[in-house]
Amino acid sequence: MRWQGMPEFIAAAQAQSFTAAARQIGTSVAHISRSVSALEEYYNTQLFVRSTRKVVLTQQGELLLHHAKKAQSVLEQGEWALQQQQAQPSGQLKITAPVMFGEQFIMPLVHDYMARYPKVSVTMVLSNQTMDLIGEHIDLAIRIGELADSNLKARRLASRAVVVCASPDYLNEYGQPYALSELAHHQCLLGHSDTWRFQEGTRLRQVKIAKTKLRCNSGWALADAAMRGLGLVQLPDYYVQSALHQGLLKEVLHSFAIQKEPISAITPANLYQANATKALMDYLAEHLSAKLGASNDLGLGR
């Protein structure tokens, strides 16, 4: 079906006048005439009988008007539904985030978002693997750290620092390290990696940790172990900032700290971004930094 020119045809048919139709639509009489003529040429039939005072539909014009008004009504309903969807986020969202970070920080905000927008339903995939957004039909991914160039769109939501710290008791007994080479003489508490990252001048340096008495994939557990004097730990700031503020932990090797890392929301660049996705990114951008700061109130180690 050809829709181009159809609003002009409907207006002229209902007003029985090209002049009145032009005033109604806010265009020229010549535009109405050209639009109707183009439709007549397209359908190879005469739609109006024209006179100097008015235009009257032919039988073919009556038939086309009947169906065109139905199509116009359906289109108007579709536009209204789209406006309503844009005004109130709704639909199904599929999200992915790193396991621990997603559990502690992203999911509570997603729950708040869903309470605010009850027409949105969510499937959350917590995984430390980098998932294929398009292949897995994922609308939004949370990723931490610098992003590789890709065909994905990224929005920075917050940032995190990485801190090396230990309890005052540990440092009193084993001494405070001032050089990276001294790490070889300390007990270091490890997560999933054997290396710690540092900034040495303009160079990013990775130091392989030789000695450890604890390995655990939970940042909260490692922070608690450090507060109990078991060794040095390198963790994102939100795991330890409460203990640092209370004096339960003390930062060391600050001059070698890496720059803050971005926490980003990633979406497929070649897909239409639904309003629910945009609203969720806006919500995370507004509240995530405060949520990370609120980890101070967890009171670990007390």
PDB file of C-alpha atoms in Angstrom, residues 3-255:
ATOM      1  CA  TRP A   3       0.877   5.837   2.136  1.00  0.00           C
ATOM      2  CA  GLN A   4       2.629   8.860   0.662  1.00  0.00           C
ATOM      3  CA  GLY A   5      -0.076  11.399  -0.215  1.00  0.00           C
ATOM      4  CA  MET A   6      -2.763   9.495   1.692  1.00  0.00           C
ATOM      5  CA  PRO A   7      -3.257  12.112   4.483  1.00  0.00           C
ATOM      6  CA  GLU A   8      -3.828  14.750   1.795  1.00  0.00           C
ATOM      7  CA  PHE A   9      -6.302  12.492   0.001  1.00  0.00           C
ATOM      8  CA  ILE A  10      -8.257  11.774   3.220  1.00  0.00           C
ATOM      9  CA  ALA A  11      -8.370  15.469   4.153  1.00  0.00           C
ATOM     10  CA  ALA A  12      -9.586  16.468   0.673  1.00  0.00           C
ATOM     11  CA  ALA A  13     -12.195  13.692   0.607  1.00  0.00           C
ATOM     12  CA  GLN A  14     -13.603  14.642   4.007  1.00  0.00           C
ATOM     13  CA  ALA A  15     -13.609  18.385   3.276  1.00  0.00           C
ATOM     14  CA  GLN A  16     -14.721  17.929  -0.373  1.00  0.00           C
ATOM     15  CA  SER A  17     -12.298  20.753  -1.132  1.00  0.00           C
ATOM     16  CA  PHE A  18      -8.613  21.009  -1.918  1.00  0.00           C
ATOM     17  CA  THR A  19      -8.561  24.506  -0.436  1.00  0.00           C
ATOM     18  CA  ALA A  20     -10.137  23.425   2.865  1.00  0.00           C
ATOM     19  CA  ALA A  21      -7.832  20.388   3.030  1.00  0.00           C
ATOM     20  CA  ALA A  22      -4.795  22.641   2.522  1.00  0.00           C
ATOM     21  CA  ARG A  23      -5.885  24.874   5.420  1.00  0.00           C
ATOM     22  CA  GLN A  24      -6.503  21.844   7.642  1.00  0.00           C
ATOM     23  CA  ILE A  25      -3.100  20.276   7.017  1.00  0.00           C
ATOM     24  CA  GLY A  26      -1.218  23.564   6.829  1.00  0.00           C
ATOM     25  CA  THR A  27       0.054  23.274   3.281  1.00  0.00           C
ATOM     26  CA  SER A  28      -0.677  24.680  -0.163  1.00  0.00           C
ATOM     27  CA  VAL A  29      -3.549  23.837  -2.510  1.00  0.00           C
ATOM     28  CA  ALA A  30      -0.945  22.932  -5.120  1.00  0.00           C
ATOM     29  CA  HIS A  31       0.585  20.355  -2.748  1.00  0.00           C
ATOM     30  CA  ILE A  32      -2.826  18.757  -2.149  1.00  0.00           C
ATOM     31  CA  SER A  33      -3.485  18.622  -5.881  1.00  0.00           C
ATOM     32  CA  ARG A  34      -0.079  17.095  -6.650  1.00  0.00           C
ATOM     33  CA  SER A  35      -0.467  14.485  -3.902  1.00  0.00           C
ATOM     34  CA  VAL A  36      -3.887  13.392  -5.150  1.00  0.00           C
ATOM     35  CA  SER A  37      -2.699  13.302  -8.763  1.00  0.00           C
ATOM     36  CA  ALA A  38       0.265  11.129  -7.733  1.00  0.00           C
ATOM     37  CA  LEU A  39      -2.116   8.679  -6.026  1.00  0.00           C
ATOM     38  CA  GLU A  40      -4.364   8.563  -9.091  1.00  0.00           C
ATOM     39  CA  GLU A  41      -1.342   7.842 -11.247  1.00  0.00           C
ATOM     40  CA  TYR A  42      -0.086   5.173  -8.817  1.00  0.00           C
ATOM     41  CA  TYR A  43      -3.462   3.382  -8.676  1.00  0.00           C
ATOM     42  CA  ASN A  44      -4.213   4.136 -12.352  1.00  0.00           C
ATOM     43  CA  THR A  45      -7.710   5.367 -11.540  1.00  0.00           C
ATOM     44  CA  GLN A  46      -9.585   8.632 -10.993  1.00  0.00           C
ATOM     45  CA  LEU A  47     -10.316   9.308  -7.318  1.00  0.00           C
ATOM     46  CA  PHE A  48     -12.169  12.662  -7.574  1.00  0.00           C
ATOM     47  CA  VAL A  49     -14.493  14.414  -9.937  1.00  0.00           C
ATOM     48  CA  ARG A  50     -13.256  18.004  -9.820  1.00  0.00           C
ATOM     49  CA  SER A  51     -15.264  21.185 -10.241  1.00  0.00           C
ATOM     50  CA  THR A  52     -14.495  24.829  -9.550  1.00  0.00           C
ATOM     51  CA  ARG A  53     -16.369  24.728  -6.216  1.00  0.00           C
ATOM     52  CA  LYS A  54     -15.695  21.252  -4.796  1.00  0.00           C
ATOM     53  CA  VAL A  55     -14.345  17.780  -5.411  1.00  0.00           C
ATOM     54  CA  VAL A  56     -16.458  14.633  -5.167  1.00  0.00           C
ATOM     55  CA  LEU A  57     -15.173  11.110  -4.716  1.00  0.00           C
ATOM     56  CA  THR A  58     -15.599   8.596  -7.486  1.00  0.00           C
ATOM     57  CA  GLN A  59     -16.640   5.035  -6.659  1.00  0.00           C
ATOM     58  CA  GLN A  60     -12.980   4.041  -6.636  1.00  0.00           C
ATOM     59  CA  GLY A  61     -12.213   7.011  -4.405  1.00  0.00           C
ATOM     60  CA  GLU A  62     -14.921   5.941  -1.916  1.00  0.00           C
ATOM     61  CA  LEU A  63     -13.429   2.461  -1.764  1.00  0.00           C
ATOM     62  CA  LEU A  64      -9.916   3.774  -1.173  1.00  0.00           C
ATOM     63  CA  LEU A  65     -11.133   6.258   1.462  1.00  0.00           C
ATOM     64  CA  HIS A  66     -12.857   3.467   3.417  1.00  0.00           C
ATOM     65  CA  HIS A  67      -9.633   1.457   3.751  1.00  0.00           C
ATOM     66  CA  ALA A  68      -7.334   4.477   4.060  1.00  0.00           C
ATOM     67  CA  LYS A  69      -9.240   5.725   7.125  1.00  0.00           C
ATOM     68  CA  LYS A  70      -8.853   2.295   8.731  1.00  0.00           C
ATOM     69  CA  ALA A  71      -5.131   2.337   8.009  1.00  0.00           C
ATOM     70  CA  GLN A  72      -4.843   5.868   9.376  1.00  0.00           C
ATOM     71  CA  SER A  73      -6.604   4.799  12.572  1.00  0.00           C
ATOM     72  CA  VAL A  74      -4.242   1.851  13.034  1.00  0.00           C
ATOM     73  CA  LEU A  75      -1.235   4.094  12.436  1.00  0.00           C
ATOM     74  CA  GLU A  76      -2.488   6.657  14.965  1.00  0.00           C
ATOM     75  CA  GLN A  77      -2.967   3.883  17.535  1.00  0.00           C
ATOM     76  CA  GLY A  78       0.566   2.672  16.864  1.00  0.00           C
ATOM     77  CA  GLU A  79       1.972   6.176  17.338  1.00  0.00           C
ATOM     78  CA  TRP A  80       0.014   6.546  20.572  1.00  0.00           C
ATOM     79  CA  ALA A  81       1.281   3.194  21.848  1.00  0.00           C
ATOM     80  CA  LEU A  82       4.862   4.162  20.988  1.00  0.00           C
ATOM     81  CA  GLN A  83       4.508   7.464  22.830  1.00  0.00           C
ATOM     82  CA  GLN A  84       3.142   5.641  25.854  1.00  0.00           C
ATOM     83  CA  GLN A  85       6.041   3.206  25.801  1.00  0.00           C
ATOM     84  CA  GLN A  86       8.504   6.069  25.610  1.00  0.00           C
ATOM     85  CA  ALA A  87       6.803   7.828  28.490  1.00  0.00           C
ATOM     86  CA  GLN A  88       6.764   4.709  30.709  1.00  0.00           C
ATOM     87  CA  PRO A  89       9.625   2.197  30.316  1.00  0.00           C
ATOM     88  CA  SER A  90       8.318  -1.296  29.709  1.00  0.00           C
ATOM     89  CA  GLY A  91       9.279  -4.629  28.205  1.00  0.00           C
ATOM     90  CA  GLN A  92      11.933  -7.298  28.755  1.00  0.00           C
ATOM     91  CA  LEU A  93      15.577  -6.444  29.479  1.00  0.00           C
ATOM     92  CA  LYS A  94      18.471  -8.894  29.467  1.00  0.00           C
ATOM     93  CA  ILE A  95      21.504  -7.701  31.436  1.00  0.00           C
ATOM     94  CA  THR A  96      24.916  -9.118  32.303  1.00  0.00           C
ATOM     95  CA  ALA A  97      27.449  -8.046  34.952  1.00  0.00           C
ATOM     96  CA  PRO A  98      30.481  -9.498  36.780  1.00  0.00           C
ATOM     97  CA  VAL A  99      29.369 -11.895  39.513  1.00  0.00           C
ATOM     98  CA  MET A 100      30.478 -10.222  42.756  1.00  0.00           C
ATOM     99  CA  PHE A 101      30.049  -6.658  41.504  1.00  0.00           C
ATOM    100  CA  GLY A 102      26.658  -7.518  40.059  1.00  0.00           C
ATOM    101  CA  GLU A 103      25.458  -9.150  43.261  1.00  0.00           C
ATOM    102  CA  GLN A 104      26.627  -6.403  45.590  1.00  0.00           C
ATOM    103  CA  PHE A 105      26.053  -3.225  43.594  1.00  0.00           C
ATOM    104  CA  ILE A 106      24.159  -3.658  40.322  1.00  0.00           C
ATOM    105  CA  MET A 107      21.287  -5.936  41.346  1.00  0.00           C
ATOM    106  CA  PRO A 108      20.088  -3.763  44.266  1.00  0.00           C
ATOM    107  CA  LEU A 109      19.854  -0.821  41.865  1.00  0.00           C
ATOM    108  CA  VAL A 110      18.098  -2.967  39.251  1.00  0.00           C
ATOM    109  CA  HIS A 111      15.569  -3.967  41.923  1.00  0.00           C
ATOM    110  CA  ASP A 112      14.969  -0.291  42.758  1.00  0.00           C
ATOM    111  CA  TYR A 113      14.579   0.473  39.047  1.00  0.00           C
ATOM    112  CA  MET A 114      12.031  -2.332  38.604  1.00  0.00           C
ATOM    113  CA  ALA A 115      10.035  -1.056  41.558  1.00  0.00           C
ATOM    114  CA  ARG A 116       9.959   2.369  39.931  1.00  0.00           C
ATOM    115  CA  TYR A 117       8.987   0.940  36.512  1.00  0.00           C
ATOM    116  CA  PRO A 118       6.764  -2.102  37.158  1.00  0.00           C
ATOM    117  CA  LYS A 119       6.194  -2.746  33.434  1.00  0.00           C
ATOM    118  CA  VAL A 120       9.845  -3.742  33.011  1.00  0.00           C
ATOM    119  CA  SER A 121      10.938  -7.361  33.533  1.00  0.00           C
ATOM    120  CA  VAL A 122      14.611  -8.349  33.759  1.00  0.00           C
ATOM    121  CA  THR A 123      16.771 -11.382  33.044  1.00  0.00           C
ATOM    122  CA  MET A 124      20.150 -10.934  34.762  1.00  0.00           C
ATOM    123  CA  VAL A 125      23.170 -13.066  33.805  1.00  0.00           C
ATOM    124  CA  LEU A 126      25.963 -12.766  36.379  1.00  0.00           C
ATOM    125  CA  SER A 127      29.155 -13.927  34.718  1.00  0.00           C
ATOM    126  CA  ASN A 128      32.847 -13.029  34.741  1.00  0.00           C
ATOM    127  CA  GLN A 129      33.070 -14.071  31.091  1.00  0.00           C
ATOM    128  CA  THR A 130      32.875 -11.423  28.365  1.00  0.00           C
ATOM    129  CA  MET A 131      29.606 -12.307  26.675  1.00  0.00           C
ATOM    130  CA  ASP A 132      28.594 -11.697  23.058  1.00  0.00           C
ATOM    131  CA  LEU A 133      25.864  -9.067  23.417  1.00  0.00           C
ATOM    132  CA  ILE A 134      24.368  -9.546  19.977  1.00  0.00           C
ATOM    133  CA  GLY A 135      24.693 -13.335  19.889  1.00  0.00           C
ATOM    134  CA  GLU A 136      23.236 -13.688  23.405  1.00  0.00           C
ATOM    135  CA  HIS A 137      20.544 -11.026  22.797  1.00  0.00           C
ATOM    136  CA  ILE A 138      21.816  -8.919  25.707  1.00  0.00           C
ATOM    137  CA  ASP A 139      20.523  -5.359  25.977  1.00  0.00           C
ATOM    138  CA  LEU A 140      23.006  -4.038  28.542  1.00  0.00           C
ATOM    139  CA  ALA A 141      26.348  -5.201  29.964  1.00  0.00           C
ATOM    140  CA  ILE A 142      28.273  -3.798  32.925  1.00  0.00           C
ATOM    141  CA  ARG A 143      32.043  -3.911  32.407  1.00  0.00           C
ATOM    142  CA  ILE A 144      34.916  -2.708  34.563  1.00  0.00           C
ATOM    143  CA  GLY A 145      38.216  -1.390  33.225  1.00  0.00           C
ATOM    144  CA  GLU A 146      39.391   0.087  29.961  1.00  0.00           C
ATOM    145  CA  LEU A 147      37.382  -1.158  26.986  1.00  0.00           C
ATOM    146  CA  ALA A 148      38.808  -2.567  23.788  1.00  0.00           C
ATOM    147  CA  ASP A 149      37.696  -0.877  20.573  1.00  0.00           C
ATOM    148  CA  SER A 150      34.568  -2.588  19.296  1.00  0.00           C
ATOM    149  CA  ASN A 151      31.229  -2.017  17.609  1.00  0.00           C
ATOM    150  CA  LEU A 152      29.601  -1.479  21.004  1.00  0.00           C
ATOM    151  CA  LYS A 153      28.422   1.744  22.612  1.00  0.00           C
ATOM    152  CA  ALA A 154      29.771   2.565  26.069  1.00  0.00           C
ATOM    153  CA  ARG A 155      28.546   4.964  28.739  1.00  0.00           C
ATOM    154  CA  ARG A 156      30.672   5.632  31.811  1.00  0.00           C
ATOM    155  CA  LEU A 157      28.624   5.122  34.970  1.00  0.00           C
ATOM    156  CA  ALA A 158      31.231   5.487  37.711  1.00  0.00           C
ATOM    157  CA  SER A 159      34.882   4.679  38.421  1.00  0.00           C
ATOM    158  CA  ARG A 160      36.902   2.709  40.923  1.00  0.00           C
ATOM    159  CA  ALA A 161      40.365   2.992  42.405  1.00  0.00           C
ATOM    160  CA  VAL A 162      42.518  -0.023  43.257  1.00  0.00           C
ATOM    161  CA  VAL A 163      44.179   0.044  46.672  1.00  0.00           C
ATOM    162  CA  VAL A 164      46.941  -1.965  48.376  1.00  0.00           C
ATOM    163  CA  CYS A 165      46.478  -2.039  52.131  1.00  0.00           C
ATOM    164  CA  ALA A 166      47.028  -3.989  55.335  1.00  0.00           C
ATOM    165  CA  SER A 167      46.100  -3.775  58.992  1.00  0.00           C
ATOM    166  CA  PRO A 168      48.197  -1.636  61.363  1.00  0.00           C
ATOM    167  CA  ASP A 169      49.051  -4.791  63.359  1.00  0.00           C
ATOM    168  CA  TYR A 170      50.432  -6.514  60.253  1.00  0.00           C
ATOM    169  CA  LEU A 171      52.487  -3.464  59.285  1.00  0.00           C
ATOM    170  CA  ASN A 172      53.846  -3.108  62.816  1.00  0.00           C
ATOM    171  CA  GLU A 173      55.036  -6.704  62.746  1.00  0.00           C
ATOM    172  CA  TYR A 174      56.304  -7.009  59.149  1.00  0.00           C
ATOM    173  CA  GLY A 175      57.019  -3.412  58.217  1.00  0.00           C
ATOM    174  CA  GLN A 176      55.510  -1.140  55.559  1.00  0.00           C
ATOM    175  CA  PRO A 177      56.629  -1.688  51.947  1.00  0.00           C
ATOM    176  CA  TYR A 178      57.873   1.384  50.055  1.00  0.00           C
ATOM    177  CA  ALA A 179      59.086  -0.296  46.848  1.00  0.00           C
ATOM    178  CA  LEU A 180      57.474  -2.909  44.618  1.00  0.00           C
ATOM    179  CA  SER A 181      60.446  -5.208  45.087  1.00  0.00           C
ATOM    180  CA  GLU A 182      59.567  -5.478  48.799  1.00  0.00           C
ATOM    181  CA  LEU A 183      56.345  -7.355  48.006  1.00  0.00           C
ATOM    182  CA  ALA A 184      58.400 -10.528  47.639  1.00  0.00           C
ATOM    183  CA  HIS A 185      59.021 -10.436  51.402  1.00  0.00           C
ATOM    184  CA  HIS A 186      55.355 -10.020  52.414  1.00  0.00           C
ATOM    185  CA  GLN A 187      52.346 -12.274  52.773  1.00  0.00           C
ATOM    186  CA  CYS A 188      49.894 -11.198  50.053  1.00  0.00           C
ATOM    187  CA  LEU A 189      46.248 -12.202  49.942  1.00  0.00           C
ATOM    188  CA  LEU A 190      45.180 -13.147  46.411  1.00  0.00           C
ATOM    189  CA  GLY A 191      41.985 -13.334  44.413  1.00  0.00           C
ATOM    190  CA  HIS A 192      41.764 -15.013  41.016  1.00  0.00           C
ATOM    191  CA  SER A 193      45.058 -13.558  39.732  1.00  0.00           C
ATOM    192  CA  ASP A 194      48.689 -14.118  40.763  1.00  0.00           C
ATOM    193  CA  THR A 195      49.675 -10.617  39.649  1.00  0.00           C
ATOM    194  CA  TRP A 196      49.029  -7.149  41.055  1.00  0.00           C
ATOM    195  CA  ARG A 197      48.922  -4.055  38.861  1.00  0.00           C
ATOM    196  CA  PHE A 198      50.847  -0.851  39.504  1.00  0.00           C
ATOM    197  CA  GLN A 199      51.721   2.408  37.756  1.00  0.00           C
ATOM    198  CA  GLU A 200      55.442   3.054  37.688  1.00  0.00           C
ATOM    199  CA  GLY A 201      55.971   6.430  36.079  1.00  0.00           C
ATOM    200  CA  THR A 202      54.221   6.226  32.712  1.00  0.00           C
ATOM    201  CA  ARG A 203      54.461   2.425  32.607  1.00  0.00           C
ATOM    202  CA  LEU A 204      51.774   0.010  33.750  1.00  0.00           C
ATOM    203  CA  ARG A 205      53.568  -2.772  35.582  1.00  0.00           C
ATOM    204  CA  GLN A 206      52.329  -6.194  36.659  1.00  0.00           C
ATOM    205  CA  VAL A 207      54.048  -7.770  39.649  1.00  0.00           C
ATOM    206  CA  LYS A 208      53.791 -11.527  40.156  1.00  0.00           C
ATOM    207  CA  ILE A 209      53.079 -12.343  43.795  1.00  0.00           C
ATOM    208  CA  ALA A 210      55.364 -15.055  45.180  1.00  0.00           C
ATOM    209  CA  LYS A 211      53.979 -15.635  48.699  1.00  0.00           C
ATOM    210  CA  THR A 212      50.389 -16.074  49.769  1.00  0.00           C
ATOM    211  CA  LYS A 213      48.660 -17.789  52.651  1.00  0.00           C
ATOM    212  CA  LEU A 214      45.135 -17.146  51.335  1.00  0.00           C
ATOM    213  CA  ARG A 215      43.516 -17.229  47.922  1.00  0.00           C
ATOM    214  CA  CYS A 216      39.788 -16.411  47.606  1.00  0.00           C
ATOM    215  CA  ASN A 217      37.505 -15.136  44.871  1.00  0.00           C
ATOM    216  CA  SER A 218      35.541 -12.906  47.273  1.00  0.00           C
ATOM    217  CA  GLY A 219      36.700  -9.318  47.725  1.00  0.00           C
ATOM    218  CA  TRP A 220      34.785  -9.047  51.000  1.00  0.00           C
ATOM    219  CA  ALA A 221      36.517 -12.141  52.398  1.00  0.00           C
ATOM    220  CA  LEU A 222      39.951 -10.824  51.382  1.00  0.00           C
ATOM    221  CA  ALA A 223      39.212  -7.452  52.989  1.00  0.00           C
ATOM    222  CA  ASP A 224      38.199  -9.193  56.206  1.00  0.00           C
ATOM    223  CA  ALA A 225      41.377 -11.309  56.158  1.00  0.00           C
ATOM    224  CA  ALA A 226      43.497  -8.186  55.720  1.00  0.00           C
ATOM    225  CA  MET A 227      41.757  -6.520  58.678  1.00  0.00           C
ATOM    226  CA  ARG A 228      42.603  -9.588  60.780  1.00  0.00           C
ATOM    227  CA  GLY A 229      46.307  -9.064  60.062  1.00  0.00           C
ATOM    228  CA  LEU A 230      46.832 -11.941  57.625  1.00  0.00           C
ATOM    229  CA  GLY A 231      48.645  -9.923  54.973  1.00  0.00           C
ATOM    230  CA  LEU A 232      48.628  -7.266  52.281  1.00  0.00           C
ATOM    231  CA  VAL A 233      45.712  -7.128  49.841  1.00  0.00           C
ATOM    232  CA  GLN A 234      45.043  -5.302  46.562  1.00  0.00           C
ATOM    233  CA  LEU A 235      41.340  -4.586  46.086  1.00  0.00           C
ATOM    234  CA  PRO A 236      38.956  -2.084  44.484  1.00  0.00           C
ATOM    235  CA  ASP A 237      38.359   0.815  46.864  1.00  0.00           C
ATOM    236  CA  TYR A 238      34.717  -0.006  47.590  1.00  0.00           C
ATOM    237  CA  TYR A 239      35.765  -3.196  49.414  1.00  0.00           C
ATOM    238  CA  VAL A 240      38.084  -1.418  51.854  1.00  0.00           C
ATOM    239  CA  GLN A 241      37.201   2.279  52.085  1.00  0.00           C
ATOM    240  CA  SER A 242      35.161   1.831  55.259  1.00  0.00           C
ATOM    241  CA  ALA A 243      38.051   0.067  56.986  1.00  0.00           C
ATOM    242  CA  LEU A 244      40.487   2.708  55.720  1.00  0.00           C
ATOM    243  CA  HIS A 245      38.313   5.484  57.154  1.00  0.00           C
ATOM    244  CA  GLN A 246      38.100   3.697  60.504  1.00  0.00           C
ATOM    245  CA  GLY A 247      41.813   2.972  60.691  1.00  0.00           C
ATOM    246  CA  LEU A 248      41.287  -0.789  60.485  1.00  0.00           C
ATOM    247  CA  LEU A 249      43.377  -0.811  57.309  1.00  0.00           C
ATOM    248  CA  LYS A 250      46.180   1.451  56.085  1.00  0.00           C
ATOM    249  CA  GLU A 251      46.974   2.084  52.429  1.00  0.00           C
ATOM    250  CA  VAL A 252      50.530   1.362  51.256  1.00  0.00           C
ATOM    251  CA  LEU A 253      52.386   1.854  47.957  1.00  0.00           C
ATOM    252  CA  HIS A 254      50.053   4.756  47.120  1.00  0.00           C
ATOM    253  CA  SER A 255      52.626   6.346  44.803  1.00  0.00           C
TER     254      SER A 255
END
